[in-house]
């Protein structure tokens, strides 16, 4: 079971809203709407994706990393290195 | 006509790919796939959205802002202030 | 003359404040202060640097890019391509 | 003792380099150097600060969070909530 499992419905609802946002941006481009208005929506969708990522990460730390750390040993080490790498990807994206 | 108009098909293709990425992430969550793998895909979709934004912004500067600046006066001023605000939103998102 | 020239004193004041922030972070590390408190200051200094960048960019668009666009031709093109590249570096940093 | 303690010299060296970068940017502004060149240096300093933050965070997870998680209970919970908040600040900065 994953860290986010008990939160799955909320995450899926957010993702479906983001999918709708991206489809809405495509519609704006098809309708030749003003660049700046399109950009505003792209920034909003980007922020929404980041919020999903931060939520997933929090659940991952709270459950998976915490359990692995409680267990200790190389599993703990691996989980933490993996989380650090995911955080770095997120900060740089 | 907008700055991105002659580039519309490429932008729409990118957006449709991002929509697919977001749908794929939802599927990963439904299938209870590993948090870190989900996060990797969220980072990738975020980067793809940023690339769309940078493309739109470049077209906007190359066409709309340039034309407005050539015209001069308050229109030029307004367009540049607007572009600056959009860049700030992008950098902060 | 550069776009930011008439704003130079304000920019220098901000940069000197950021330099002080970075020095303060080093002092916190020397004093072995708590990681999270150090991180909070690093985030603040990063945001302050971004604000300087957005200010410089706005001045650059308002003056250099606008003047070049008014002039037109390859100079305008070059300035805008250059500004776009700088924006991309900023968004990705 | 903090997570970064055994890494302190390397962190201090990086911070002193960043302080030098910021001072260098101020000198560029004083010398009225070209906006885009100044911006390039601001982006570089921002990236360097982010790298320090990611390093500190990794040490914090590897040591402080891991130890707290091994201990369990409300201390573990608090440390993880705190780390999540620091990550969110970092991603949004």
Short mmCIF file of N, CA, C and O in Angstrom, two decimals, chain C residues 22 35 44 46 52 69 81 86:
data_model
loop_
_atom_site.label_atom_id
_atom_site.label_comp_id
_atom_site.label_asym_id
_atom_site.label_seq_id
_atom_site.Cartn_x
_atom_site.Cartn_y
_atom_site.Cartn_z
N UNK C 22 22.88 36.04 2.96
CA UNK C 22 23.72 34.86 2.72
C UNK C 22 24.76 34.75 3.82
O UNK C 22 25.04 33.66 4.34
N UNK C 35 18.46 22.90 11.13
CA UNK C 35 18.38 22.76 9.66
C UNK C 35 17.19 23.51 9.06
O UNK C 35 17.31 24.22 8.06
N UNK C 44 14.15 32.32 1.72
CA UNK C 44 13.93 33.77 1.69
C UNK C 44 14.95 34.46 0.79
O UNK C 44 14.60 35.35 -0.01
N UNK C 46 16.55 33.11 -1.71
CA UNK C 46 16.24 32.71 -3.09
C UNK C 46 15.12 33.57 -3.66
O UNK C 46 15.20 34.07 -4.79
N UNK C 52 14.91 40.41 -7.51
CA UNK C 52 15.87 41.26 -8.21
C UNK C 52 15.85 40.93 -9.70
O UNK C 52 15.83 41.83 -10.56
N UNK C 69 12.85 47.24 -30.30
CA UNK C 69 11.67 46.90 -31.10
C UNK C 69 11.20 48.10 -31.91
O UNK C 69 10.75 47.96 -33.05
N UNK C 81 15.07 37.59 -28.72
CA UNK C 81 15.53 36.20 -28.55
C UNK C 81 16.36 36.08 -27.26
O UNK C 81 16.23 35.12 -26.49
N UNK C 86 16.83 34.51 -21.46
CA UNK C 86 17.05 34.88 -20.06
C UNK C 86 15.84 34.50 -19.20
O UNK C 86 15.99 34.04 -18.06
#
